Short mmCIF file of C-alpha atoms and ligand atoms in Angstrom, two decimals:
data_model
loop_
_atom_site.label_atom_id
_atom_site.label_comp_id
_atom_site.label_asym_id
_atom_site.label_seq_id
_atom_site.Cartn_x
_atom_site.Cartn_y
_atom_site.Cartn_z
CA MET N 1 13.87 3.76 -39.12
CA ILE N 2 14.36 1.12 -36.44
CA TYR N 3 12.87 2.25 -33.13
CA PHE N 4 14.81 1.49 -29.94
CA ASP N 5 13.35 4.23 -27.76
CA TYR N 6 10.31 2.63 -26.12
CA ALA N 7 11.23 4.20 -22.77
CA ALA N 8 10.67 7.63 -24.32
CA THR N 9 7.29 6.70 -25.71
CA THR N 10 5.40 3.91 -27.46
CA PRO N 11 2.96 3.86 -30.38
CA VAL N 12 -0.71 3.57 -29.42
CA ASP N 13 -1.91 -0.05 -29.64
CA GLN N 14 -4.61 -0.47 -32.31
CA ARG N 15 -6.97 -2.05 -29.73
CA VAL N 16 -6.49 1.00 -27.51
CA LEU N 17 -7.25 3.35 -30.38
CA ASP N 18 -10.39 1.34 -31.22
CA ALA N 19 -11.60 1.65 -27.63
CA MET N 20 -11.03 5.42 -27.67
CA MET N 21 -12.63 6.31 -31.01
CA PRO N 22 -16.33 6.34 -30.03
CA TYR N 23 -15.66 8.95 -27.35
CA PHE N 24 -14.48 11.63 -29.76
CA ARG N 25 -17.70 11.95 -31.79
CA GLU N 26 -20.64 9.65 -31.00
CA ASN N 27 -20.29 9.61 -27.21
CA PHE N 28 -18.88 13.08 -26.79
CA GLY N 29 -20.83 14.10 -23.69
CA ASN N 30 -19.44 15.86 -20.64
CA PRO N 31 -19.41 13.38 -17.74
CA SER N 32 -20.67 16.14 -15.43
CA SER N 33 -23.87 16.69 -17.47
CA ILE N 34 -27.18 15.32 -16.17
CA HIS N 35 -28.57 14.18 -19.53
CA ARG N 36 -28.05 10.79 -21.11
CA LEU N 37 -25.02 11.77 -23.20
CA GLY N 38 -23.37 12.99 -20.04
CA GLN N 39 -24.29 9.83 -18.17
CA GLN N 40 -22.82 7.68 -20.92
CA ALA N 41 -19.55 9.58 -20.73
CA GLU N 42 -19.56 9.34 -16.94
CA ALA N 43 -20.13 5.59 -17.18
CA ALA N 44 -17.13 5.31 -19.52
CA VAL N 45 -14.90 7.19 -17.07
CA GLU N 46 -16.10 5.09 -14.14
CA GLN N 47 -15.61 1.85 -16.08
CA ALA N 48 -12.09 2.99 -16.90
CA ARG N 49 -11.50 3.69 -13.22
CA GLU N 50 -12.72 0.17 -12.32
CA LYS N 51 -10.43 -1.30 -14.95
CA VAL N 52 -7.39 0.54 -13.57
CA ALA N 53 -8.36 -0.44 -10.03
CA ALA N 54 -8.60 -4.10 -11.09
CA VAL N 55 -4.99 -4.03 -12.35
CA LEU N 56 -3.76 -2.24 -9.23
CA GLY N 57 -5.85 -4.39 -6.88
CA CYS N 58 -7.26 -1.28 -5.20
CA ARG N 59 -10.60 0.50 -4.88
CA ALA N 60 -11.85 2.55 -7.81
CA ASP N 61 -12.10 5.67 -5.65
CA GLU N 62 -8.35 5.44 -4.98
CA ILE N 63 -7.60 6.33 -8.63
CA ILE N 64 -7.35 9.92 -9.91
CA PHE N 65 -6.95 10.53 -13.64
CA THR N 66 -4.38 13.16 -14.60
CA SER N 67 -2.81 14.58 -17.76
CA GLY N 68 0.13 12.19 -17.47
CA GLY N 69 2.92 10.85 -15.33
CA SER N 70 4.41 14.29 -14.68
CA GLU N 71 1.16 15.67 -13.36
CA ALA N 72 0.62 12.62 -11.15
CA ASP N 73 4.12 13.13 -9.67
CA ASN N 74 3.42 16.83 -9.08
CA LEU N 75 0.08 16.16 -7.42
CA ALA N 76 1.55 13.47 -5.20
CA LEU N 77 4.54 15.45 -3.97
CA ARG N 78 3.14 18.95 -3.66
CA GLY N 79 -0.31 17.78 -2.62
CA ALA N 80 0.95 15.48 0.12
CA ALA N 81 3.79 17.68 1.38
CA ILE N 82 1.65 20.78 1.92
CA ILE N 83 -1.28 18.97 3.55
CA ARG N 84 0.96 16.87 5.82
CA ARG N 85 2.98 19.86 6.98
CA ASN N 86 -0.21 21.68 7.90
CA ALA N 87 -1.45 18.62 9.79
CA SER N 88 1.72 17.41 11.51
CA GLY N 89 4.32 20.16 11.23
CA GLY N 90 6.98 17.92 9.67
CA THR N 91 9.18 19.48 7.02
CA TRP N 92 11.51 16.89 5.48
CA ILE N 93 11.10 15.35 2.04
CA LEU N 94 13.32 12.46 0.94
CA THR N 95 14.01 11.59 -2.66
CA ALA N 96 16.95 10.64 -4.90
CA LYS N 97 18.97 12.31 -7.62
CA THR N 98 18.12 9.40 -9.90
CA GLU N 99 14.43 10.36 -9.97
CA HIS N 100 12.68 11.63 -13.08
CA PRO N 101 12.68 15.46 -13.16
CA ALA N 102 8.91 15.40 -12.57
CA VAL N 103 9.81 14.29 -9.04
CA SER N 104 13.25 15.83 -8.45
CA LYS N 105 12.35 19.28 -9.81
CA THR N 106 9.11 19.28 -7.84
CA ALA N 107 11.04 18.40 -4.68
CA LEU N 108 13.51 21.21 -5.42
CA GLN N 109 10.66 23.66 -5.87
CA LEU N 110 9.12 22.57 -2.57
CA GLU N 111 12.47 23.29 -0.94
CA LYS N 112 13.10 26.62 -2.65
CA GLU N 113 9.65 28.18 -2.79
CA TYR N 114 7.66 26.44 -0.05
CA GLY N 115 10.22 26.13 2.75
CA PHE N 116 10.47 22.35 2.91
CA GLN N 117 13.72 20.61 3.69
CA LEU N 118 15.03 18.20 1.12
CA GLU N 119 17.40 15.32 1.60
CA TRP N 120 18.78 13.31 -1.32
CA LEU N 121 18.79 9.61 -0.53
CA ASP N 122 22.03 7.75 -1.19
CA VAL N 123 21.99 5.55 -4.26
CA ASP N 124 24.18 2.50 -4.74
CA GLU N 125 26.49 1.90 -7.72
CA PHE N 126 23.50 0.72 -9.77
CA GLY N 127 21.45 3.82 -9.04
CA GLY N 128 19.19 1.93 -6.62
CA VAL N 129 17.78 3.15 -3.31
CA THR N 130 18.29 0.51 -0.63
CA VAL N 131 16.24 -0.13 2.49
CA ASP N 132 19.26 0.98 4.54
CA ALA N 133 19.52 4.27 2.66
CA LEU N 134 15.89 5.09 3.42
CA ALA N 135 16.04 3.87 7.02
CA LYS N 136 19.16 5.98 7.64
CA ALA N 137 17.59 9.16 6.24
CA VAL N 138 14.22 9.05 7.99
CA CYS N 139 13.80 11.34 10.99
CA ASN N 140 10.90 12.48 13.18
CA ASP N 141 10.16 15.41 10.92
CA THR N 142 10.07 13.41 7.69
CA LEU N 143 6.78 13.77 5.82
CA LEU N 144 7.25 11.94 2.63
CA ALA N 145 9.68 9.87 0.60
CA SER N 146 9.50 9.49 -3.17
CA VAL N 147 11.40 6.62 -4.77
CA MET N 148 10.78 5.49 -8.33
CA TYR N 149 9.82 1.88 -9.06
CA ALA N 150 12.04 1.57 -12.15
CA ASN N 151 14.45 4.09 -13.57
CA ASN N 152 13.88 5.47 -17.06
CA GLU N 153 17.54 6.17 -17.86
CA ILE N 154 19.29 3.12 -16.43
CA GLY N 155 16.49 0.58 -15.96
CA THR N 156 17.24 -0.20 -12.29
CA ILE N 157 14.30 -1.56 -10.29
CA ASN N 158 14.00 -0.40 -6.66
CA PRO N 159 12.78 -2.70 -3.87
CA ILE N 160 9.54 -0.77 -3.44
CA ALA N 161 7.72 -3.30 -1.23
CA ASN N 162 10.63 -3.30 1.24
CA LEU N 163 10.92 0.49 1.16
CA ALA N 164 7.18 0.71 1.84
CA GLU N 165 7.68 -1.34 5.03
CA VAL N 166 10.32 1.13 6.23
CA ALA N 167 8.01 4.03 5.41
CA LYS N 168 5.11 2.44 7.24
CA ALA N 169 7.20 1.61 10.31
CA ASN N 170 8.28 5.26 10.47
CA ASN N 171 4.84 6.70 9.75
CA ILE N 172 5.83 8.55 6.59
CA LEU N 173 4.17 8.48 3.19
CA LEU N 174 5.84 6.67 0.32
CA HIS N 175 5.22 7.80 -3.24
CA THR N 176 6.53 5.81 -6.17
CA ASP N 177 6.81 6.91 -9.77
CA ALA N 178 5.84 3.71 -11.59
CA VAL N 179 5.61 5.33 -15.02
CA GLN N 180 8.33 3.12 -16.56
CA ALA N 181 7.61 0.11 -14.38
CA ALA N 182 3.95 -0.34 -15.29
CA ALA N 183 4.84 -1.58 -18.77
CA TYR N 184 6.60 -4.67 -17.42
CA LEU N 185 6.31 -5.04 -13.64
CA ASP N 186 3.58 -5.97 -11.22
CA VAL N 187 1.86 -2.78 -10.09
CA ASN N 188 -0.52 -4.48 -7.67
CA PHE N 189 -0.83 -2.35 -4.61
CA SER N 190 -1.11 -5.32 -2.25
CA THR N 191 2.42 -6.42 -3.25
CA LEU N 192 3.84 -2.89 -3.30
CA GLY N 193 2.15 -1.33 -0.26
CA VAL N 194 2.85 2.28 -1.25
CA ASP N 195 0.63 5.25 -0.39
CA LEU N 196 0.87 7.03 -3.73
CA MET N 197 1.80 5.73 -7.18
CA SER N 198 2.08 7.57 -10.52
CA LEU N 199 1.30 6.04 -13.92
CA GLY N 200 1.50 7.46 -17.45
CA GLY N 201 -0.31 6.03 -20.49
CA HIS N 202 2.17 6.54 -23.30
CA LYS N 203 4.86 4.31 -21.82
CA PHE N 204 2.66 1.23 -22.30
CA TYR N 205 1.03 1.72 -25.72
CA GLY N 206 -1.59 4.17 -24.50
CA PRO N 207 -2.00 7.79 -25.59
CA LYS N 208 0.22 10.66 -24.48
CA GLY N 209 -1.28 13.27 -22.19
CA VAL N 210 -3.09 10.96 -19.78
CA GLY N 211 -2.04 9.25 -16.57
CA ALA N 212 -3.25 8.35 -13.12
CA LEU N 213 -2.33 8.67 -9.49
CA TYR N 214 -3.15 5.91 -7.04
CA ILE N 215 -3.96 7.49 -3.65
CA ARG N 216 -4.36 5.11 -0.74
CA LYS N 217 -7.73 5.57 0.96
CA GLY N 218 -7.42 8.13 3.75
CA THR N 219 -4.31 9.84 2.32
CA LYS N 220 -5.07 13.55 2.13
CA LEU N 221 -3.73 15.73 -0.68
CA LEU N 222 -4.04 19.42 -1.39
CA PRO N 223 -6.21 19.75 -4.52
CA HIS N 224 -4.03 20.32 -7.48
CA LEU N 225 -6.31 22.06 -9.96
CA THR N 226 -9.16 23.94 -8.32
CA GLY N 227 -12.45 24.40 -10.13
CA GLY N 228 -15.32 21.99 -10.76
CA GLY N 229 -15.45 19.03 -8.41
CA GLN N 230 -14.06 16.45 -10.82
CA GLU N 231 -11.82 13.63 -9.62
CA PHE N 232 -13.01 13.83 -6.00
CA SER N 233 -12.26 17.58 -6.05
CA LEU N 234 -8.52 16.88 -6.32
CA ARG N 235 -8.12 17.67 -9.99
CA ALA N 236 -10.65 19.96 -11.61
CA GLY N 237 -11.33 20.08 -15.34
CA THR N 238 -13.67 18.30 -17.73
CA HIS N 239 -12.53 14.69 -18.09
CA ASN N 240 -10.57 13.77 -21.20
CA VAL N 241 -12.95 10.85 -21.78
CA PRO N 242 -11.36 9.18 -24.84
CA TYR N 243 -7.87 9.38 -23.32
CA ILE N 244 -9.04 8.04 -19.98
CA VAL N 245 -10.72 5.13 -21.77
CA GLY N 246 -7.53 4.54 -23.77
CA PHE N 247 -5.34 4.71 -20.68
CA ALA N 248 -7.41 2.05 -18.89
CA GLU N 249 -7.46 -0.21 -21.95
CA ALA N 250 -3.68 0.09 -22.39
CA LEU N 251 -2.96 -0.64 -18.73
CA SER N 252 -5.28 -3.59 -18.75
CA LEU N 253 -3.61 -5.03 -21.88
CA ALA N 254 -0.18 -4.44 -20.33
CA ALA N 255 -1.21 -6.49 -17.30
CA GLU N 256 -2.74 -9.28 -19.41
CA GLU N 257 0.21 -9.51 -21.77
CA ARG N 258 2.97 -8.77 -19.27
CA GLU N 259 4.53 -12.23 -19.35
CA ALA N 260 4.43 -12.52 -23.13
CA ARG N 261 5.85 -9.04 -23.63
CA THR N 262 8.63 -9.75 -21.14
CA ALA N 263 9.46 -13.09 -22.78
CA HIS N 264 9.66 -11.30 -26.13
CA VAL N 265 12.09 -8.53 -25.16
CA LYS N 266 14.27 -10.01 -22.42
CA PRO N 267 16.41 -12.41 -24.51
CA MET N 268 17.05 -9.62 -27.04
CA ARG N 269 18.00 -7.23 -24.25
CA ASP N 270 20.42 -9.80 -22.79
CA HIS N 271 21.92 -10.34 -26.22
CA ILE N 272 22.49 -6.59 -26.64
CA ILE N 273 24.12 -6.24 -23.22
CA GLY N 274 26.42 -9.24 -23.70
CA ASN N 275 27.40 -8.27 -27.22
CA VAL N 276 28.06 -4.57 -26.57
CA LEU N 277 30.22 -5.21 -23.51
CA GLU N 278 32.19 -7.84 -25.43
CA THR N 279 32.72 -6.03 -28.71
CA ILE N 280 33.17 -2.40 -27.63
CA SER N 281 36.23 -1.42 -25.61
CA ASP N 282 35.81 0.94 -22.66
CA SER N 283 32.09 0.21 -22.37
CA ARG N 284 30.10 -0.28 -19.17
CA LEU N 285 26.55 -1.27 -18.42
CA THR N 286 24.77 1.42 -16.37
CA GLY N 287 22.14 0.38 -13.85
CA HIS N 288 21.65 -3.01 -12.24
CA PRO N 289 22.74 -6.12 -14.19
CA GLU N 290 19.72 -8.20 -13.04
CA GLN N 291 17.27 -5.96 -11.20
CA ARG N 292 16.45 -3.98 -14.33
CA LEU N 293 13.55 -3.53 -16.72
CA PRO N 294 13.42 -6.45 -19.17
CA ASN N 295 13.37 -4.19 -22.25
CA HIS N 296 16.14 -1.86 -21.11
CA ALA N 297 19.86 -1.78 -21.97
CA SER N 298 21.97 1.26 -21.08
CA PHE N 299 25.68 1.93 -21.37
CA VAL N 300 28.40 4.50 -21.07
CA PHE N 301 31.31 4.62 -23.50
CA LYS N 302 34.49 6.42 -22.49
CA ASP N 303 35.51 9.46 -24.56
CA VAL N 304 32.34 9.51 -26.64
CA ASP N 305 29.97 12.44 -27.10
CA GLY N 306 26.63 10.73 -26.51
CA ASN N 307 24.68 13.24 -28.58
CA LEU N 308 27.02 12.80 -31.51
CA LEU N 309 26.64 9.04 -31.25
CA LEU N 310 22.85 9.47 -31.33
CA GLN N 311 23.14 11.55 -34.50
CA LEU N 312 25.35 8.94 -36.14
CA LEU N 313 22.86 6.24 -35.13
CA ASP N 314 19.99 8.31 -36.46
CA ALA N 315 21.77 8.75 -39.79
CA ALA N 316 22.25 4.96 -39.88
CA GLY N 317 18.50 4.46 -39.26
CA PHE N 318 18.34 3.77 -35.52
CA ALA N 319 16.28 5.81 -33.02
CA CYS N 320 18.01 5.52 -29.62
CA SER N 321 18.46 7.80 -26.63
CA SER N 322 21.17 8.98 -24.27
CA GLY N 323 21.00 9.86 -20.61
CA SER N 324 22.00 13.42 -21.33
CA ALA N 325 19.28 15.93 -20.58
CA CYS N 326 20.68 18.42 -23.08
CA LYS N 327 19.77 18.02 -26.75
CA THR N 328 21.96 20.73 -28.25
CA GLY N 329 24.78 23.05 -27.31
CA ASN N 330 27.08 22.55 -24.37
CA PRO N 331 26.34 19.02 -23.17
CA GLU N 332 26.16 18.28 -19.47
CA PRO N 333 26.21 14.72 -18.19
CA SER N 334 22.83 13.65 -16.82
CA ASP N 335 22.20 13.82 -13.07
CA VAL N 336 21.40 10.12 -13.06
CA ILE N 337 24.67 9.00 -14.66
CA THR N 338 26.58 11.46 -12.47
CA ALA N 339 24.87 10.03 -9.37
CA LEU N 340 26.38 6.64 -10.28
CA GLY N 341 29.83 8.16 -9.77
CA TYR N 342 31.07 8.24 -13.37
CA SER N 343 33.61 10.90 -14.29
CA ARG N 344 32.79 13.32 -17.10
CA GLU N 345 34.70 11.45 -19.83
CA TRP N 346 32.49 8.43 -19.18
CA ALA N 347 29.25 10.17 -18.23
CA LEU N 348 28.93 12.16 -21.46
CA GLY N 349 28.96 8.98 -23.53
CA SER N 350 25.69 7.40 -22.48
CA LEU N 351 23.42 5.34 -24.69
CA ARG N 352 20.01 3.81 -23.94
CA ILE N 353 18.39 1.11 -26.06
CA THR N 354 14.84 0.21 -25.09
CA LEU N 355 12.87 -2.53 -26.84
CA GLY N 356 9.18 -3.13 -27.34
CA LYS N 357 6.43 -5.28 -28.80
CA ASP N 358 7.47 -4.67 -32.39
CA THR N 359 11.22 -5.19 -31.91
CA THR N 360 12.64 -8.13 -33.90
CA ALA N 361 15.83 -10.16 -33.57
CA GLU N 362 16.84 -8.96 -37.07
CA GLN N 363 16.61 -5.34 -35.95
CA VAL N 364 18.81 -6.13 -32.95
CA ASP N 365 21.37 -7.94 -35.11
CA SER N 366 21.57 -5.10 -37.57
CA PHE N 367 22.05 -2.66 -34.68
CA LEU N 368 24.80 -4.75 -33.11
CA LYS N 369 26.60 -4.93 -36.46
CA THR N 370 26.50 -1.15 -36.84
CA LEU N 371 27.16 0.13 -33.32
CA PRO N 372 30.89 -0.67 -32.82
CA SER N 373 32.02 1.29 -35.89
CA LEU N 374 29.83 4.27 -34.91
CA VAL N 375 31.28 4.33 -31.40
CA GLU N 376 34.75 4.29 -32.95
CA LYS N 377 33.80 7.09 -35.31
CA ALA N 378 32.41 9.17 -32.43
CA ARG N 379 35.66 8.57 -30.52
CA THR N 380 37.75 9.71 -33.46
CA LEU N 381 35.68 12.85 -33.89
CA ASN N 382 35.94 13.52 -30.14
CA ARG N 383 39.73 13.76 -30.24
C1 PLP P 1 7.94 9.45 -18.94
C2 PLP P 1 8.13 9.50 -17.48
C3 PLP P 1 7.47 10.45 -16.69
C4 PLP P 1 6.61 11.52 -17.28
O1 PLP P 1 5.40 11.01 -17.76
P1 PLP P 1 4.54 11.89 -18.80
O2 PLP P 1 3.28 11.09 -18.95
O3 PLP P 1 5.35 11.97 -20.04
O4 PLP P 1 4.31 13.21 -18.16
C5 PLP P 1 7.66 10.41 -15.32
N1 PLP P 1 8.45 9.48 -14.76
C6 PLP P 1 9.09 8.54 -15.47
C7 PLP P 1 9.94 7.54 -14.77
C8 PLP P 1 8.96 8.52 -16.86
O5 PLP P 1 9.62 7.60 -17.56
#
């Protein structure tokens, strides 16, 4: 099987696994315990926090460990919205239909169940949120905007630093979901200037089920899990020490090796984009042609059932993804592709190819040889 689905998840790096192993058995203590085993575990968690802070260029006490990117998004949105409304009375939340469901569904819940008002920010033809779109939507009662750093389905990178300036000038909080971005882009807070930023370990060769939220000093959140006082009383529960250690190691390696990893995948990605658009009729690149993740190629093909194409690719030995949220049954085009303005006959035929550390030029060539005939086959079966 050739794996082209690194945006869905990545294998754990051996060095990350090595760093985690001692914390399952030898150093198994609870970081909240007073005795030495507890202290050792606490030291491991605090070292991990320092390591994450070093990559982000922030203070260690601005990092909260969570169970993943989704939880970090939930804590950021719900935690900030409820506290800010109580403090200031504002009610509006701004986000976009291109967001990951961990953000968009949380925003919808805040609207439906908690009485917030929700406005969807305009996105451009590449699925990006512009400075103008944010500036236009902000009003006096806006509490919070959430705009992702890089999109998982279409790869588009948003101008987060510029959006943060707009947010700051209007005295609203800006959260960014950087779960995809952290694998390849600079996540230093001094360049980004956001108030809240979500990260997830398994998108950059760390383990699944662990993530972090950066919370700018002084930003108040409603605690998310109540219980013991862990994570500055924002997120109760005994620390998942080995996963936290693995998360920090993976993020730190991603930062160290960012340039090399980018140089490895980008030429192959460009080759895929050029070749697919040239050899397959009625094909379009989705997302931004330049401002996109360096490992990310995404397309729509007219009159193709994207799920069928994925099955044909799977049978031919390639693990890829579509934008469609629905795995079986009556397929619906994804919200992200629909937000780009594609009609149904285009939107249902989406394909995402995401590359990683272990991708080779031979794998790409073999994929490019196979794809055109499978798209044709899917078209024939669609008629
Ligand atoms: C994967 C992903 C998430 C969810 O992260 P988990 O760690 O799987 O919960 C959130 N946002 C984006 C953009 C993602 O790609």
